[in-house]
mmCIF file with all atom_site columns, C-alpha atoms and ligand atoms in Angstrom:
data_model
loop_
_atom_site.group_PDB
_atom_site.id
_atom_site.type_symbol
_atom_site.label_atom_id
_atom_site.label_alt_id
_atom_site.label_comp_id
_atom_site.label_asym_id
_atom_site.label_entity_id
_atom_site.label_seq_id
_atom_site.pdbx_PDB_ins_code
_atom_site.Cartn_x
_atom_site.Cartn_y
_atom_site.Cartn_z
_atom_site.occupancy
_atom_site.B_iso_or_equiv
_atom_site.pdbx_formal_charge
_atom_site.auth_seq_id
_atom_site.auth_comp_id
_atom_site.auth_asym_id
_atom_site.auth_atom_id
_atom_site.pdbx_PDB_model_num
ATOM   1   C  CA  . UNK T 1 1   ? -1.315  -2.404  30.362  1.00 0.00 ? 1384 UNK T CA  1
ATOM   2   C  CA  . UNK T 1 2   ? 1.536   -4.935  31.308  1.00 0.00 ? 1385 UNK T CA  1
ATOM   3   C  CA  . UNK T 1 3   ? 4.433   -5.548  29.417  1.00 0.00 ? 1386 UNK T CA  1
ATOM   4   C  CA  . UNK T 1 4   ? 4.086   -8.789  27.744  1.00 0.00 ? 1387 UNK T CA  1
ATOM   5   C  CA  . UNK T 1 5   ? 6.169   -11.300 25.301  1.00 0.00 ? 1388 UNK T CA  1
ATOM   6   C  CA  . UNK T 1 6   ? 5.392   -13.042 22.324  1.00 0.00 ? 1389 UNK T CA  1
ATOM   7   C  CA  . UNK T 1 7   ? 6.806   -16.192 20.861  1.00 0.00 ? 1390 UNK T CA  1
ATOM   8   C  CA  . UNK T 1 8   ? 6.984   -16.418 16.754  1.00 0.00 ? 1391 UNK T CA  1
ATOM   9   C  CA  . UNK T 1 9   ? 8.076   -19.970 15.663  1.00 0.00 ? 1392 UNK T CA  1
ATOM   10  C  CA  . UNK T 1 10  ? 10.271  -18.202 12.729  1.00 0.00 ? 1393 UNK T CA  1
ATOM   11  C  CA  . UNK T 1 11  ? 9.976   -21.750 10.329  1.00 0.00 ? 1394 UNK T CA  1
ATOM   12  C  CA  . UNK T 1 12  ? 6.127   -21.424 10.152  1.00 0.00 ? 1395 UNK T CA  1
ATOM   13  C  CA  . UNK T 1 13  ? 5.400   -17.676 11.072  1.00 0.00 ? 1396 UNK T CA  1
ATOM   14  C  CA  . UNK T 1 14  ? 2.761   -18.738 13.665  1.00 0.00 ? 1397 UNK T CA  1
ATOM   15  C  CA  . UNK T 1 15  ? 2.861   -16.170 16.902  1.00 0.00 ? 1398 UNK T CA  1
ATOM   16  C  CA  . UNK T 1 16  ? 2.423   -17.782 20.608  1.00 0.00 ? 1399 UNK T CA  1
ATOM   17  C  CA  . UNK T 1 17  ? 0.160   -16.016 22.095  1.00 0.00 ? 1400 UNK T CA  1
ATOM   18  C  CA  . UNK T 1 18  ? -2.158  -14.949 19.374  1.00 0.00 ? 1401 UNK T CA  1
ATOM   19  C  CA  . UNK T 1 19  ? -5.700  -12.472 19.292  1.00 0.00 ? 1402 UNK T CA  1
ATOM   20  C  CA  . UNK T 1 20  ? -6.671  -13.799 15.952  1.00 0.00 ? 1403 UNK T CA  1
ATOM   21  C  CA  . UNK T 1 21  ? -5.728  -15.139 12.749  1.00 0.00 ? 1404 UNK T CA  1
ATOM   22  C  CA  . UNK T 1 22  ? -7.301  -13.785 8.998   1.00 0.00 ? 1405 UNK T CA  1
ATOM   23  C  CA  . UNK T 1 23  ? -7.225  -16.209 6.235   1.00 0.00 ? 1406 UNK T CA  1
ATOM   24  C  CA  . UNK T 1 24  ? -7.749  -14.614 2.596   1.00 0.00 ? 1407 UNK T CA  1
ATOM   25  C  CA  . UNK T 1 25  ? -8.357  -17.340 0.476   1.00 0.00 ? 1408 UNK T CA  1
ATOM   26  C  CA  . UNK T 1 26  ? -8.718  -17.574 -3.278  1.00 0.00 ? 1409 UNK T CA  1
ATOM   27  C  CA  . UNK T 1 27  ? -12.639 -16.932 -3.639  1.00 0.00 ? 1410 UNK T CA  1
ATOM   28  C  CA  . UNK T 1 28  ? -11.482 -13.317 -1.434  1.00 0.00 ? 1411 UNK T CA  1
ATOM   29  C  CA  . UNK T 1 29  ? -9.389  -11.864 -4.522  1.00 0.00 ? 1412 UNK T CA  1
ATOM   30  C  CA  . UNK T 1 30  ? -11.864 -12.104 -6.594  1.00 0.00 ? 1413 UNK T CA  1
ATOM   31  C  CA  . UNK T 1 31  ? -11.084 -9.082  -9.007  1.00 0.00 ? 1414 UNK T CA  1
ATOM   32  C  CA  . UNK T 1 32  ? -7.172  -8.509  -7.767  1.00 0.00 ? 1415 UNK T CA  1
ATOM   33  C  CA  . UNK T 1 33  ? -5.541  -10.755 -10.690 1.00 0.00 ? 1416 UNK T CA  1
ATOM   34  C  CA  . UNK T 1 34  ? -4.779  -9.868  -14.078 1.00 0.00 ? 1417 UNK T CA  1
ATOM   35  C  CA  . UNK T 1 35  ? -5.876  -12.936 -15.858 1.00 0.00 ? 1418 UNK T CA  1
ATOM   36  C  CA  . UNK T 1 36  ? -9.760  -13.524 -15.001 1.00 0.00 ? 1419 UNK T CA  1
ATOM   37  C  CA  . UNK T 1 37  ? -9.913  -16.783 -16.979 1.00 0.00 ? 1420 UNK T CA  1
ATOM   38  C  CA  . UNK T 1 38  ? -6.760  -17.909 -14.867 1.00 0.00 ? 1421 UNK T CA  1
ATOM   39  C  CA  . UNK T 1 39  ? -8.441  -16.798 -11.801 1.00 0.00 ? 1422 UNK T CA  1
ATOM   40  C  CA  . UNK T 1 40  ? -11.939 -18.779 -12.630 1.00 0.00 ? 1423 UNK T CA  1
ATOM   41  C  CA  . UNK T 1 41  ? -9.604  -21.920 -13.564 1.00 0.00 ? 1424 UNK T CA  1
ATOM   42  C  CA  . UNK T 1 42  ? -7.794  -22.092 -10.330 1.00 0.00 ? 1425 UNK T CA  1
ATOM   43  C  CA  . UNK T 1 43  ? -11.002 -21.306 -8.434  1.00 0.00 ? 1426 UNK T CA  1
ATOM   44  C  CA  . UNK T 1 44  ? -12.948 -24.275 -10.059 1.00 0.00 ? 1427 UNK T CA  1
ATOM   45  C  CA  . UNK T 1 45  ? -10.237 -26.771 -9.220  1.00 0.00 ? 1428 UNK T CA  1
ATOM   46  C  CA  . UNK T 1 46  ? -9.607  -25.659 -5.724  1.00 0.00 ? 1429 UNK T CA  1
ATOM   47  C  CA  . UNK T 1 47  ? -10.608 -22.401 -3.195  1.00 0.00 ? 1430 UNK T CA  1
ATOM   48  C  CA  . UNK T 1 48  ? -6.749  -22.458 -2.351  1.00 0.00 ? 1431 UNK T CA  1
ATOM   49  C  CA  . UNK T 1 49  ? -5.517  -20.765 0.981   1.00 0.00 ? 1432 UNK T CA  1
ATOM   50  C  CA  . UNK T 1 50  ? -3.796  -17.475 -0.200  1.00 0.00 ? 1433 UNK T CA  1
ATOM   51  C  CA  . UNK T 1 51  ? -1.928  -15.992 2.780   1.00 0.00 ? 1434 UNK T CA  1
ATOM   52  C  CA  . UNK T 1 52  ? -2.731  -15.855 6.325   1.00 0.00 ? 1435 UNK T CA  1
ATOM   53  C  CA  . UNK T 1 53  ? -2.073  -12.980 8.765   1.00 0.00 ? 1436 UNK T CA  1
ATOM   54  C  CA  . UNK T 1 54  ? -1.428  -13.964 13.109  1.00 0.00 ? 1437 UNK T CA  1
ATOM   55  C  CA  . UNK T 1 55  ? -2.446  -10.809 15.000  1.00 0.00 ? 1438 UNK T CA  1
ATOM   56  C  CA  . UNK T 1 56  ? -0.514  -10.148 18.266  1.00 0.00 ? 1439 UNK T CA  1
ATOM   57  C  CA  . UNK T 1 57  ? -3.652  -8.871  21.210  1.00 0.00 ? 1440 UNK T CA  1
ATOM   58  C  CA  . UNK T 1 58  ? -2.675  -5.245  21.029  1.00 0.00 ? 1441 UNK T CA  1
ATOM   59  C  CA  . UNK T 1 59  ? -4.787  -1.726  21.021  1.00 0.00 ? 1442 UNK T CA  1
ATOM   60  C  CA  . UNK T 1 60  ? -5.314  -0.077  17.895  1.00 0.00 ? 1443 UNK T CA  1
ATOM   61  C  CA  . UNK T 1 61  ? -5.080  3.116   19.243  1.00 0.00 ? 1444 UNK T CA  1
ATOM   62  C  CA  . UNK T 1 62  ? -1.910  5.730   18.836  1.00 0.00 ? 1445 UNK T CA  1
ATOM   63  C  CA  . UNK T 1 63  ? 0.958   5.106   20.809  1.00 0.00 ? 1446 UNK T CA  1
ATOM   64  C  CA  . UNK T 1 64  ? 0.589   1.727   20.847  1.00 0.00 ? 1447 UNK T CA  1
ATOM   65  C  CA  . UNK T 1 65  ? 2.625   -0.780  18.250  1.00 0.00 ? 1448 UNK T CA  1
ATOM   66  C  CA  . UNK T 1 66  ? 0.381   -3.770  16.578  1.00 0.00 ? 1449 UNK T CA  1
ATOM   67  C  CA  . UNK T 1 67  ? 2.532   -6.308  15.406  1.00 0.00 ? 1450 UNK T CA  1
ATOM   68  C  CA  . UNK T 1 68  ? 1.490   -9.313  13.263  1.00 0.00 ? 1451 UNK T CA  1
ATOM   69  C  CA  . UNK T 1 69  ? 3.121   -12.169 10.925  1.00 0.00 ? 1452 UNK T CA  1
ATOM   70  C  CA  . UNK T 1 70  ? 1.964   -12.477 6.855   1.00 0.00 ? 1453 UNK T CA  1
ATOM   71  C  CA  . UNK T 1 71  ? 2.791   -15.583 5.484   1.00 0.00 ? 1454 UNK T CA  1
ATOM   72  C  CA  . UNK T 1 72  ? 2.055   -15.926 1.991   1.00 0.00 ? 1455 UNK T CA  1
ATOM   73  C  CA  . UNK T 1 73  ? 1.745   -19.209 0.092   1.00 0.00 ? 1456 UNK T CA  1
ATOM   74  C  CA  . UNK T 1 74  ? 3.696   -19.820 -2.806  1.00 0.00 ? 1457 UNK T CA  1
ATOM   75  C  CA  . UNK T 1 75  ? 1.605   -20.019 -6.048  1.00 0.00 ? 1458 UNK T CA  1
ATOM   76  C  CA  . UNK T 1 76  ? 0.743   -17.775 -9.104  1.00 0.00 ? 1459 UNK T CA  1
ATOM   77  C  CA  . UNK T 1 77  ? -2.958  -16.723 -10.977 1.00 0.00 ? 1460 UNK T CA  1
ATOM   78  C  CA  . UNK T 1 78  ? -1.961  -16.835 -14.825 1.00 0.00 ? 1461 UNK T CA  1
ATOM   79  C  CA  . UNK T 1 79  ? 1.432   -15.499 -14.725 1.00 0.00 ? 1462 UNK T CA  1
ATOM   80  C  CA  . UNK T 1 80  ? 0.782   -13.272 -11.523 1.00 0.00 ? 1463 UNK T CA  1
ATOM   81  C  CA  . UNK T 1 81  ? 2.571   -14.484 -8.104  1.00 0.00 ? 1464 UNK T CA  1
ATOM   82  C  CA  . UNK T 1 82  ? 0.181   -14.972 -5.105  1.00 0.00 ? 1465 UNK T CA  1
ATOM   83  C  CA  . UNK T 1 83  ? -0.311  -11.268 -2.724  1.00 0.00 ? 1466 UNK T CA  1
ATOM   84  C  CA  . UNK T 1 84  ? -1.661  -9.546  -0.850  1.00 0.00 ? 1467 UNK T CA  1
ATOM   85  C  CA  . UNK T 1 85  ? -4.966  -7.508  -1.004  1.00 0.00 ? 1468 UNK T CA  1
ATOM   86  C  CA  . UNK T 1 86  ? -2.587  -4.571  -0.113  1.00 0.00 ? 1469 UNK T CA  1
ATOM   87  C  CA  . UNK T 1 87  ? -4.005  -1.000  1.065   1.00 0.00 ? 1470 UNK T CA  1
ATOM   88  C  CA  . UNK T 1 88  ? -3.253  2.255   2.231   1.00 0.00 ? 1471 UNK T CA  1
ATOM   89  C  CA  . UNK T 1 89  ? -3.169  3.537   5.941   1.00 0.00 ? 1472 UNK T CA  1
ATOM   90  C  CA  . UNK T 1 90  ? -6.091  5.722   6.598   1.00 0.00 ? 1473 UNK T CA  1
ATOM   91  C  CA  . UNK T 1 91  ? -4.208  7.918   8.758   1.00 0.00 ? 1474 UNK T CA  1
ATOM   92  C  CA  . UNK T 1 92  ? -2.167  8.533   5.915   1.00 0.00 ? 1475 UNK T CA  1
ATOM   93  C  CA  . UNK T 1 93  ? 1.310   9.729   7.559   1.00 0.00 ? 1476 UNK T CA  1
ATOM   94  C  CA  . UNK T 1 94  ? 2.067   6.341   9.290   1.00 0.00 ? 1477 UNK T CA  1
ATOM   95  C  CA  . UNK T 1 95  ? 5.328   4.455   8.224   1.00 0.00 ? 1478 UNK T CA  1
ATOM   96  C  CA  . UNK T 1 96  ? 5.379   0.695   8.665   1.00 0.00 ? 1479 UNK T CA  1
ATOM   97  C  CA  . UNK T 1 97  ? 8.650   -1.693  9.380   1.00 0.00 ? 1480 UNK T CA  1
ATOM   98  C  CA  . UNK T 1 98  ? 8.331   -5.258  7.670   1.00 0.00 ? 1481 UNK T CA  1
ATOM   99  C  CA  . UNK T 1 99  ? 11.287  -7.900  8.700   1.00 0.00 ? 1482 UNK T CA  1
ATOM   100 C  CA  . UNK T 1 100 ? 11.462  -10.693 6.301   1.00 0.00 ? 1483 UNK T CA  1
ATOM   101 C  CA  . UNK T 1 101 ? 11.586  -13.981 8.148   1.00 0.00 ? 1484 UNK T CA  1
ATOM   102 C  CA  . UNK T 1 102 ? 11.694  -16.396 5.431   1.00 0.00 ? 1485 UNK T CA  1
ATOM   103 C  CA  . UNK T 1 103 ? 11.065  -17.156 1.954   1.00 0.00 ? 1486 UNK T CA  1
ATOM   104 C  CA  . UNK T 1 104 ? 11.709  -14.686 -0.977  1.00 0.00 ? 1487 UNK T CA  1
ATOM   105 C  CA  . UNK T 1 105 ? 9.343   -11.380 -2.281  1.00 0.00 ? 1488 UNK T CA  1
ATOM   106 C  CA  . UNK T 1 106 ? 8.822   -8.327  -3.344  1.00 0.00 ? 1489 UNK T CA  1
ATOM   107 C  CA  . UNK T 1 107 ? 7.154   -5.303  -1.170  1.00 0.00 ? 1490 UNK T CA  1
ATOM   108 C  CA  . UNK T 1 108 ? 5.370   -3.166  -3.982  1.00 0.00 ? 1491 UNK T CA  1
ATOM   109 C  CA  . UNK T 1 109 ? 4.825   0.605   -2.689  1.00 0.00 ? 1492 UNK T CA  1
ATOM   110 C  CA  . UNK T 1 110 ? 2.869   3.301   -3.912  1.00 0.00 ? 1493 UNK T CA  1
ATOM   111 C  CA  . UNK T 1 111 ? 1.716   6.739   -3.038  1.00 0.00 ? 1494 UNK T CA  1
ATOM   112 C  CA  . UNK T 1 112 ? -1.285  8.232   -4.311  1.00 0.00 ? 1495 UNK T CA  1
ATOM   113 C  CA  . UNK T 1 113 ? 0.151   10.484  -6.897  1.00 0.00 ? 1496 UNK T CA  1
ATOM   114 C  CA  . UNK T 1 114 ? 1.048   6.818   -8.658  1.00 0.00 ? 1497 UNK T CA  1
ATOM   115 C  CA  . UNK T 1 115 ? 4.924   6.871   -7.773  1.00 0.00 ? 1498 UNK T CA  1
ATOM   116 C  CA  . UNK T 1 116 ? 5.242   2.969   -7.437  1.00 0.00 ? 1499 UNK T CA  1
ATOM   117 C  CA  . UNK T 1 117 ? 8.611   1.263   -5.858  1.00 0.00 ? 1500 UNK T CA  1
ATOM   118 C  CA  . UNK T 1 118 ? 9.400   -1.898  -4.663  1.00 0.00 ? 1501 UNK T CA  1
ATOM   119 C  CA  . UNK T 1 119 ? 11.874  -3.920  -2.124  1.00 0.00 ? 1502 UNK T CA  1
ATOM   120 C  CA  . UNK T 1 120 ? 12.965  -7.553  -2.532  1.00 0.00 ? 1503 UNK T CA  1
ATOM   121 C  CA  . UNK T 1 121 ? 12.983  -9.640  0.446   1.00 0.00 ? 1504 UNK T CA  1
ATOM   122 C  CA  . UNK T 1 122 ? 14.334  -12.493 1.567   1.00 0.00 ? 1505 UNK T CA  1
ATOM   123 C  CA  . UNK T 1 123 ? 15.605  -13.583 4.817   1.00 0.00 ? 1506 UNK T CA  1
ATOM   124 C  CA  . UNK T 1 124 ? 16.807  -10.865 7.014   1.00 0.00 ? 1507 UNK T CA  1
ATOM   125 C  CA  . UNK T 1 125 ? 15.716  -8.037  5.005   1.00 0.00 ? 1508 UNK T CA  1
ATOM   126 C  CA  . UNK T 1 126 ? 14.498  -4.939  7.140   1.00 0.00 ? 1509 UNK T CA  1
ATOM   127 C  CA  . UNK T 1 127 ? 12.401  -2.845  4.962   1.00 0.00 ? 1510 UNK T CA  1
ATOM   128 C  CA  . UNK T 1 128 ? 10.880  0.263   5.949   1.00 0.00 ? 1511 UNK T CA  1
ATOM   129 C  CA  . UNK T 1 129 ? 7.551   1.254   4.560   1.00 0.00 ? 1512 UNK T CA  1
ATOM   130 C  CA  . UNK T 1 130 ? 7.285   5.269   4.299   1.00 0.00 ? 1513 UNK T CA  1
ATOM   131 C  CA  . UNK T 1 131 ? 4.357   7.333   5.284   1.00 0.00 ? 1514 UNK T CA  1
ATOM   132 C  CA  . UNK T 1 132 ? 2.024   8.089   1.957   1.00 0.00 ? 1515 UNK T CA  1
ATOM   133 C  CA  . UNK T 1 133 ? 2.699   4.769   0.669   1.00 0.00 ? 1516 UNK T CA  1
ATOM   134 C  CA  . UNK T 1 134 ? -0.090  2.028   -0.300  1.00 0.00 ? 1517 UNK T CA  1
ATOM   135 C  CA  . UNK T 1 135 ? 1.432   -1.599  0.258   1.00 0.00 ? 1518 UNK T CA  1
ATOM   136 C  CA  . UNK T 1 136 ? 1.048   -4.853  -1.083  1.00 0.00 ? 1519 UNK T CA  1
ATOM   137 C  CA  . UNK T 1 137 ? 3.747   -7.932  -1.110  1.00 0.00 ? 1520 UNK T CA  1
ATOM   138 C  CA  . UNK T 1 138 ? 3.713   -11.125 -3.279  1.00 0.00 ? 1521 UNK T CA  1
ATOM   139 C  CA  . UNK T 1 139 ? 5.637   -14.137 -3.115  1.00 0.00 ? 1522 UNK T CA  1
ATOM   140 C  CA  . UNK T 1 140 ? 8.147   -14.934 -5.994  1.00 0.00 ? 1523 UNK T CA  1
ATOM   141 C  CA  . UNK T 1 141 ? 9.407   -17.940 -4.298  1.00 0.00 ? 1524 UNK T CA  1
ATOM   142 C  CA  . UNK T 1 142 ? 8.670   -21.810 -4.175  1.00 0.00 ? 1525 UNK T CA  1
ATOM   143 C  CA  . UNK T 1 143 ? 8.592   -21.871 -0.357  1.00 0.00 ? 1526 UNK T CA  1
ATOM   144 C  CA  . UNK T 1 144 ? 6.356   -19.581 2.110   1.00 0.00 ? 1527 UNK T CA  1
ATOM   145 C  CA  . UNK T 1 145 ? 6.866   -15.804 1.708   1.00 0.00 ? 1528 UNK T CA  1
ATOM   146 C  CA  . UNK T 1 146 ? 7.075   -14.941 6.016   1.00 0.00 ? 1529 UNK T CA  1
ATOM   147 C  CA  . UNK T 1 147 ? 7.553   -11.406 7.441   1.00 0.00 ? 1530 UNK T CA  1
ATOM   148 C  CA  . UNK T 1 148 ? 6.521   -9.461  10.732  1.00 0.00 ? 1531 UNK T CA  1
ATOM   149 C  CA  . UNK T 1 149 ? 4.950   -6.509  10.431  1.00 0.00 ? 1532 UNK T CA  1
ATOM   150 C  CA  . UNK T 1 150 ? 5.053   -3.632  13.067  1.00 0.00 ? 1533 UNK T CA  1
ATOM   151 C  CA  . UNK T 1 151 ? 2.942   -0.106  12.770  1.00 0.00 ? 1534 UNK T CA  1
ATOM   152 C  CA  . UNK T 1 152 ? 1.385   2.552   14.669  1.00 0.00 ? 1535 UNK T CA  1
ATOM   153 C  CA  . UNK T 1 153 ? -1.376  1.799   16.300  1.00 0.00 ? 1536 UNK T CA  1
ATOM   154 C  CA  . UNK T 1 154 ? -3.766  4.250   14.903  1.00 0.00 ? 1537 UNK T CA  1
ATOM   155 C  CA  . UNK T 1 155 ? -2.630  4.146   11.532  1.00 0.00 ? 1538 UNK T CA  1
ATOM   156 C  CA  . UNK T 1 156 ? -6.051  1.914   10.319  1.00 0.00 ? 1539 UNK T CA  1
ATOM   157 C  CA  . UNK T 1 157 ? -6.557  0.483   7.324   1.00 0.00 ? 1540 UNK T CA  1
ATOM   158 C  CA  . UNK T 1 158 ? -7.882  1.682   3.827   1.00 0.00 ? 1541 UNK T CA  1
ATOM   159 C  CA  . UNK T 1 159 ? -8.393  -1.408  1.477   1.00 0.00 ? 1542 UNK T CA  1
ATOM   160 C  CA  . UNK T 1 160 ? -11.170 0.818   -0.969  1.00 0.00 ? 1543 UNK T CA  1
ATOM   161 C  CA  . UNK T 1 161 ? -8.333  2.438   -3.349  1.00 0.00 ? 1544 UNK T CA  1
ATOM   162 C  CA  . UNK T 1 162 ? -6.465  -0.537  -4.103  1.00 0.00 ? 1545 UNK T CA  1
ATOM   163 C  CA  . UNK T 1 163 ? -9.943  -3.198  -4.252  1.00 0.00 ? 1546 UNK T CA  1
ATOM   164 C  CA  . UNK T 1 164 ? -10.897 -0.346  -7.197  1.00 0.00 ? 1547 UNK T CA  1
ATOM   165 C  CA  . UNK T 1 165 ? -8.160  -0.290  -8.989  1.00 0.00 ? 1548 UNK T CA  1
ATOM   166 C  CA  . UNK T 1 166 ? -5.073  -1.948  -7.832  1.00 0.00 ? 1549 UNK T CA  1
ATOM   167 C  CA  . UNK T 1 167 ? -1.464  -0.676  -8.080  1.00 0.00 ? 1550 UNK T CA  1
ATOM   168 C  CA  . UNK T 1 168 ? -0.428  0.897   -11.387 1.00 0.00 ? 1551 UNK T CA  1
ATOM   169 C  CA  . UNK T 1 169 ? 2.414   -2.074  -11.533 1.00 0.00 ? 1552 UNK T CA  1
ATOM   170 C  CA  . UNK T 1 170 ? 1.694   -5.890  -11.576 1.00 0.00 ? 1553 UNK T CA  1
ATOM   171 C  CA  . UNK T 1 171 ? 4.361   -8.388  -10.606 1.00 0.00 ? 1554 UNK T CA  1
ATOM   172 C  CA  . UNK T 1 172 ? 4.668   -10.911 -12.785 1.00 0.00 ? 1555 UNK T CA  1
ATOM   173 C  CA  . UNK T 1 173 ? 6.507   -14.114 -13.762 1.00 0.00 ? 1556 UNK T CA  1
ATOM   174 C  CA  . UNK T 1 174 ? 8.008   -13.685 -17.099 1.00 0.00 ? 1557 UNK T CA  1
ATOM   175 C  CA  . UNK T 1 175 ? 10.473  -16.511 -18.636 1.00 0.00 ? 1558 UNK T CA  1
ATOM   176 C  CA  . UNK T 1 176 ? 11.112  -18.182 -14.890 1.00 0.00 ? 1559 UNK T CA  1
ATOM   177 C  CA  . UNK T 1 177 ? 11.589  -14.768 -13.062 1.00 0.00 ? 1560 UNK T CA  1
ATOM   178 C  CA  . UNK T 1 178 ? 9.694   -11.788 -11.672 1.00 0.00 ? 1561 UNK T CA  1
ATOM   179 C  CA  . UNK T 1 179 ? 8.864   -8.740  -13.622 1.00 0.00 ? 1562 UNK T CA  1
ATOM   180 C  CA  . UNK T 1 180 ? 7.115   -5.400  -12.957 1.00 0.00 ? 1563 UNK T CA  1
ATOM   181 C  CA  . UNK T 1 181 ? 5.019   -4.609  -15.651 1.00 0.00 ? 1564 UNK T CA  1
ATOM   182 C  CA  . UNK T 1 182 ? 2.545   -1.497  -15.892 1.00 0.00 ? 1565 UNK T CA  1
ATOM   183 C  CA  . UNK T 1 183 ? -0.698  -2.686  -15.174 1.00 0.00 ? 1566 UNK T CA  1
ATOM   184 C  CA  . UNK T 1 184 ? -3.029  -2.894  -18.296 1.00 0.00 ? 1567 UNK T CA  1
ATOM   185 C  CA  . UNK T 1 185 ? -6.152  -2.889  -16.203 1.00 0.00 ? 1568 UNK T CA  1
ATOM   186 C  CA  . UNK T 1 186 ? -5.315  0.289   -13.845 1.00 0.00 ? 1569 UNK T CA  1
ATOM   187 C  CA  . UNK T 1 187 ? -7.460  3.538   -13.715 1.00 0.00 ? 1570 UNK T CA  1
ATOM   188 C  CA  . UNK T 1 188 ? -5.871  6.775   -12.514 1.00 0.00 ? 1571 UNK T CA  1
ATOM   189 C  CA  . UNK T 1 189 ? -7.279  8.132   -8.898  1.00 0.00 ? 1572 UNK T CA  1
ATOM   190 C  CA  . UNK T 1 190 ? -9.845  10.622  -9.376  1.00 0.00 ? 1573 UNK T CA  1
ATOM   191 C  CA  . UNK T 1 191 ? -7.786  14.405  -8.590  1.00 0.00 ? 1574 UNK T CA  1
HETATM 192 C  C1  . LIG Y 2 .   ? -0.590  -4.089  8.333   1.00 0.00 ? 992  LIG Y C1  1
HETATM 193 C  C2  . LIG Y 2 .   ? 0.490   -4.727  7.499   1.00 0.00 ? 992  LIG Y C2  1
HETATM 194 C  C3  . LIG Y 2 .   ? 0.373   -6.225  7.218   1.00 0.00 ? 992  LIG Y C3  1
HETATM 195 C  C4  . LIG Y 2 .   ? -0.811  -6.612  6.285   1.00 0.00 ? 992  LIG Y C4  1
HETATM 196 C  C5  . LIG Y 2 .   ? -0.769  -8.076  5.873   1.00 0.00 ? 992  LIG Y C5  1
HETATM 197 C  C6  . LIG Y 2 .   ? -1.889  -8.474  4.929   1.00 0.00 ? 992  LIG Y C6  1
HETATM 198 O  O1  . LIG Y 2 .   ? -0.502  -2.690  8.308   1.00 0.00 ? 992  LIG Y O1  1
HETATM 199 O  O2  . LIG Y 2 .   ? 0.712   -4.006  6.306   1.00 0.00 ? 992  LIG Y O2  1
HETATM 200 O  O3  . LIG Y 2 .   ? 0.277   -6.924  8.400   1.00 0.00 ? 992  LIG Y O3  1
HETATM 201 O  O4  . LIG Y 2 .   ? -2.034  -6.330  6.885   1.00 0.00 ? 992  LIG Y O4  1
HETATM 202 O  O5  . LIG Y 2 .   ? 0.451   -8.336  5.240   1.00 0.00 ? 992  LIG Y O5  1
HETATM 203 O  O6  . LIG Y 2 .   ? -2.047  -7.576  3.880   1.00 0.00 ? 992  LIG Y O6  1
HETATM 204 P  P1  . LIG Y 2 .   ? -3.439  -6.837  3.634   1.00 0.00 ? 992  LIG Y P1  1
HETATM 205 O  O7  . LIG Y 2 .   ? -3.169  -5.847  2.563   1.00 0.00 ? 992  LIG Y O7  1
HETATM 206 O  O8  . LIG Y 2 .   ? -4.429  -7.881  3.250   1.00 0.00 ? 992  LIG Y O8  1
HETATM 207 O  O9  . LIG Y 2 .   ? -3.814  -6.189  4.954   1.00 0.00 ? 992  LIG Y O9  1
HETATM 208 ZN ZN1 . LIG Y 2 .   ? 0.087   -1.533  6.451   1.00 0.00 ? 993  LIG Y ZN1 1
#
């Protein structure tokens, strides 16, 4: 393998060269919000373009360090600020760096034995994601929400936990500004 470069126009988040792009989009979360009425609503008027993630072409495979851009729209479902799916690593001991490019959010962490904690980013803000910990961010901003990512290589990805019952807090917007609440609709992980 040859060393190689990468340019990242930091105003947009996009990544020159790139292997692919994924798009979650409204009609993907179905299930993820709070408010299902809210979430219907939204859907009915418009299948609106959530977040977007720009892959740099790099092996999944240990040793090697995959390295992508989020960029997360700004928006809310009910009361709930646009995020992430958010998941756990499967190799479960894998840290993760995110550096906040733009915009303004939280990083919500949590390890299995429900211990949830969270970072607020904005521009500049390095934050390191431990081994153990499920992640998900959200944008609490009006403009996009823009960080690179970088983690092992053969840390995978485990999306099944949080898809069945999401993080034990919810971010939401209460009276103009963003609140962690306990979420009402969590179930404890089987022991
Ligand atoms: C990968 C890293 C991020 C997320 C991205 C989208 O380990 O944590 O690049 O993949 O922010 O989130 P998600 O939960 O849909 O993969
Ligand atoms: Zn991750």
């Amino acid at each position: 393998m040859k060393p190689f470069k990468t340019l990242l126009n930091m105003k947009s988040g996009e990544l020159n060269p790139y292997k692919g792009v994924i798009e979650r989009r409204l009609s993907d979360t179905k299930g993820m919000w709070l408010d299902a009425q809210a979430y219907s609503k939204l859907l009915n008027q418009e299948d609106k373009l959530i977040y977007k993630v720009y892959e740099v072409d790099v092996p999944q495979k240990s040793g090697q360090l995959p390295h992508c851009t989020t960029i997360i729209y700004p928006g809310k479902v009910g009361s709930e600020y646009f995020m992430t799916k958010g998941h756990f690593h499967l190799k479960e001991d894998t840290a993760e760096i995110y550096f906040c490019l733009q915009g303004e959010g939280y990083l919500l962490m949590q390890t299995r034995q429900e211990q949830v904690s969270y970072i607020q980013m904005k521009s500049g803000t390095i934050a390191y994601v431990p081994p153990y910990q499920g992640h998900r961010t959200m944008n609490t901003g009006d403009e996009e929400f823009i960080f690179l990512a970088v983690y092992p290589g053969d840390a995978g990805h485990d999306y099944k936990a949080v898809e069945e019952r999401g993080f034990a807090k919810v971010l939401v917007e209460e009276r103009g500004s963003p609140q962690l609440m306990r979420n009402p609709k969590y179930v404890s992980e089987p022991e």
